[in-house]
Amino acid sequence: MVKLRLKRCGRKQQAIYRIVAIDVRSRREGRDLRKVGFYDPIKNQTYLNVPAILYFLERGAQPTRTVYDILRKAEFFKDKESTLS
């Protein structure tokens, strides 16, 4: 099973997280299938590769709770609900 989860990058005390599609059995720093965005909690910046995220979600990937909250704050699901209606 594939999940969308955070992968820690950056220096000590200056964490930046990549949002990656990764196999459930892999470690946090393990090999990812694809990088689909990043999140910087210090500067509160988010970059999302929307087509890549949609590709994995359509094929059954589950976002973790934190990634789900990041996507919700970026109004990712709001756009998708309006197109589905």
Coordinates of N, CA and C in Angstrom, one line a residue:
M1 N 0.8 -1.2 0.0 CA 0.0 0.0 0.0 C 0.9 1.2 0.0
V2 N 0.4 2.3 -0.7 CA 1.2 3.5 -0.8 C 0.6 4.6 0.1
K3 N 1.4 5.4 0.7 CA 0.9 6.5 1.5 C 1.6 7.8 1.1
L4 N 0.9 8.9 1.3 CA 1.5 10.2 1.1 C 1.9 10.6 2.5
R5 N 3.2 10.8 2.7 CA 3.7 11.2 4.0 C 4.9 12.1 4.0
L6 N 5.3 12.6 5.1 CA 6.4 13.6 5.2 C 7.7 12.9 5.4
K7 N 8.7 13.5 4.7 CA 10.1 13.0 4.8 C 10.9 14.2 5.3
R8 N 11.6 14.1 6.4 CA 12.3 15.2 7.0 C 13.6 15.5 6.2
C9 N 13.8 16.8 5.9 CA 15.1 17.3 5.3 C 15.5 18.5 6.1
G10 N 16.6 19.1 5.7 CA 17.0 20.3 6.3 C 18.0 20.1 7.4
R11 N 18.4 21.2 8.0 CA 19.5 21.1 9.1 C 18.8 20.9 10.4
K12 N 19.7 20.8 11.5 CA 19.2 20.8 12.8 C 18.4 22.0 13.2
Q13 N 17.3 21.9 13.8 CA 16.5 23.0 14.3 C 15.9 23.8 13.1
Q14 N 16.0 23.3 11.8 CA 15.5 24.0 10.7 C 14.9 23.0 9.7
A15 N 13.9 22.3 10.2 CA 13.4 21.2 9.5 C 12.5 21.7 8.3
I16 N 12.7 21.0 7.2 CA 11.8 21.2 6.0 C 11.4 19.8 5.6
Y17 N 10.1 19.6 5.3 CA 9.6 18.3 5.0 C 9.2 18.2 3.5
R18 N 9.6 17.1 2.9 CA 9.1 16.7 1.5 C 7.9 15.9 1.7
I19 N 6.9 16.2 0.8 CA 5.7 15.3 0.8 C 6.0 14.3 -0.3
V20 N 6.0 13.0 0.1 CA 6.4 11.9 -0.8 C 5.4 10.8 -0.8
A21 N 5.3 10.1 -2.0 CA 4.6 8.9 -2.1 C 5.6 7.8 -1.7
I22 N 5.2 7.0 -0.8 CA 6.2 6.0 -0.3 C 5.4 4.7 0.2
D23 N 6.0 3.6 0.0 CA 5.4 2.3 0.5 C 5.3 2.3 2.0
V24 N 4.2 1.7 2.5 CA 3.9 1.7 3.9 C 5.0 1.1 4.7
R25 N 5.7 0.1 4.2 CA 6.7 -0.7 4.9 C 8.0 0.0 5.0
S26 N 8.2 1.2 4.3 CA 9.5 1.9 4.3 C 9.6 2.8 5.5
R27 N 10.8 3.1 5.9 CA 11.1 4.0 7.0 C 10.8 5.4 6.6
R28 N 10.8 6.3 7.5 CA 10.5 7.7 7.2 C 11.5 8.3 6.2
E29 N 12.8 7.9 6.4 CA 13.8 8.4 5.5 C 14.1 7.4 4.4
G30 N 13.3 6.4 4.2 CA 13.5 5.4 3.2 C 13.3 5.9 1.8
R31 N 13.4 5.0 0.8 CA 13.3 5.4 -0.6 C 11.9 5.6 -1.0
D32 N 11.7 6.8 -1.6 CA 10.3 7.1 -2.0 C 10.0 6.8 -3.4
L33 N 8.8 6.7 -3.7 CA 8.4 6.4 -5.1 C 8.4 7.7 -5.9
R34 N 8.0 8.8 -5.3 CA 8.0 10.1 -6.0 C 7.8 11.2 -5.1
K35 N 8.5 12.3 -5.3 CA 8.3 13.5 -4.5 C 7.2 14.3 -5.1
V36 N 6.2 14.7 -4.3 CA 5.0 15.3 -4.8 C 4.8 16.7 -4.2
G37 N 5.8 17.2 -3.4 CA 5.6 18.6 -2.8 C 6.6 18.7 -1.6
F38 N 6.5 19.9 -1.0 CA 7.3 20.1 0.2 C 6.5 21.1 1.1
Y39 N 6.9 21.0 2.4 CA 6.2 21.9 3.4 C 7.3 22.4 4.3
D40 N 7.3 23.7 4.5 CA 8.3 24.4 5.4 C 7.5 25.0 6.5
P41 N 7.5 24.4 7.7 CA 6.7 24.9 8.8 C 7.3 26.2 9.4
I42 N 8.5 26.5 9.2 CA 9.1 27.7 9.8 C 8.6 28.9 9.0
K43 N 8.7 28.9 7.7 CA 8.3 30.0 6.8 C 6.8 29.8 6.4
N44 N 6.2 28.7 6.8 CA 4.8 28.4 6.5 C 4.5 28.4 5.0
Q45 N 5.4 27.8 4.2 CA 5.3 27.7 2.8 C 5.0 26.2 2.4
T46 N 4.2 26.1 1.4 CA 3.8 24.8 0.9 C 3.9 24.8 -0.7
Y47 N 4.4 23.8 -1.2 CA 4.4 23.6 -2.7 C 3.8 22.2 -2.9
L48 N 2.8 22.1 -3.8 CA 2.2 20.9 -4.1 C 2.2 20.6 -5.6
N49 N 2.6 19.4 -6.0 CA 2.5 19.0 -7.4 C 1.2 18.3 -7.5
V50 N 0.2 19.1 -7.9 CA -1.2 18.7 -7.9 C -1.5 17.5 -8.8
P51 N -1.0 17.5 -10.1 CA -1.2 16.3 -10.9 C -0.6 15.0 -10.3
A52 N 0.6 15.1 -9.7 CA 1.2 13.9 -9.1 C 0.4 13.4 -7.9
I53 N -0.1 14.4 -7.1 CA -0.9 14.0 -5.9 C -2.2 13.3 -6.4
L54 N -2.8 13.9 -7.4 CA -4.1 13.3 -7.9 C -3.8 11.9 -8.4
Y55 N -2.7 11.7 -9.1 CA -2.3 10.4 -9.7 C -2.3 9.3 -8.6
F56 N -1.7 9.6 -7.5 CA -1.5 8.7 -6.4 C -2.8 8.5 -5.6
L57 N -3.6 9.6 -5.4 CA -4.9 9.4 -4.7 C -5.9 8.6 -5.5
E58 N -5.9 8.8 -6.8 CA -6.8 8.0 -7.7 C -6.5 6.5 -7.7
R59 N -5.2 6.2 -7.4 CA -4.8 4.8 -7.4 C -4.8 4.2 -6.0
G60 N -5.4 4.9 -5.0 CA -5.6 4.4 -3.7 C -4.7 4.7 -2.6
A61 N -3.8 5.7 -2.9 CA -2.8 6.1 -1.9 C -3.6 6.8 -0.8
Q62 N -3.1 6.6 0.5 CA -3.8 7.2 1.6 C -2.8 8.3 2.2
P63 N -3.3 9.6 2.3 CA -2.4 10.5 3.0 C -2.4 10.3 4.5
T64 N -1.3 10.6 5.2 CA -1.3 10.5 6.6 C -2.1 11.7 7.1
R65 N -2.4 11.7 8.4 CA -3.2 12.8 9.0 C -2.5 14.1 8.8
T66 N -1.2 14.2 9.0 CA -0.5 15.5 8.8 C -0.6 16.0 7.4
V67 N -0.3 15.1 6.4 CA -0.4 15.5 5.0 C -1.8 15.8 4.6
Y68 N -2.8 15.1 5.2 CA -4.2 15.5 4.9 C -4.5 16.9 5.4
D69 N -4.0 17.3 6.6 CA -4.2 18.6 7.1 C -3.5 19.7 6.2
I70 N -2.3 19.4 5.7 CA -1.6 20.3 4.9 C -2.4 20.5 3.6
L71 N -2.9 19.4 3.0 CA -3.7 19.5 1.7 C -5.0 20.3 2.0
R72 N -5.6 20.1 3.1 CA -6.8 20.7 3.4 C -6.6 22.2 3.6
K73 N -5.5 22.6 4.3 CA -5.2 24.0 4.4 C -4.9 24.7 3.1
A74 N -4.3 24.0 2.2 CA -4.0 24.5 0.9 C -5.3 24.4 -0.1
E75 N -6.4 24.1 0.5 CA -7.7 24.0 -0.2 C -7.6 23.0 -1.4
F76 N -6.9 22.0 -1.2 CA -6.7 21.0 -2.3 C -8.0 20.2 -2.5
F77 N -8.7 19.8 -1.5 CA -9.9 19.0 -1.6 C -11.1 19.9 -2.0
K78 N -11.1 21.2 -1.6 CA -12.1 22.1 -2.0 C -12.3 22.2 -3.5
D79 N -11.2 22.3 -4.2 CA -11.2 22.3 -5.7 C -11.8 21.0 -6.3
K80 N -11.4 19.9 -5.7 CA -11.8 18.6 -6.2 C -13.3 18.3 -6.0
E81 N -13.9 18.8 -4.9 CA -15.3 18.6 -4.6 C -16.1 19.4 -5.6
S82 N -15.7 20.6 -6.0 CA -16.4 21.4 -7.0 C -16.4 20.8 -8.4
T83 N -15.3 20.1 -8.7 CA -15.2 19.5 -10.0 C -16.0 18.2 -10.1
L84 N -16.2 17.6 -8.9 CA -16.9 16.3 -8.9 C -18.4 16.6 -9.0
S85 N -18.9 17.7 -8.5 CA -20.3 18.0 -8.5 C -20.9 18.3 -9.9

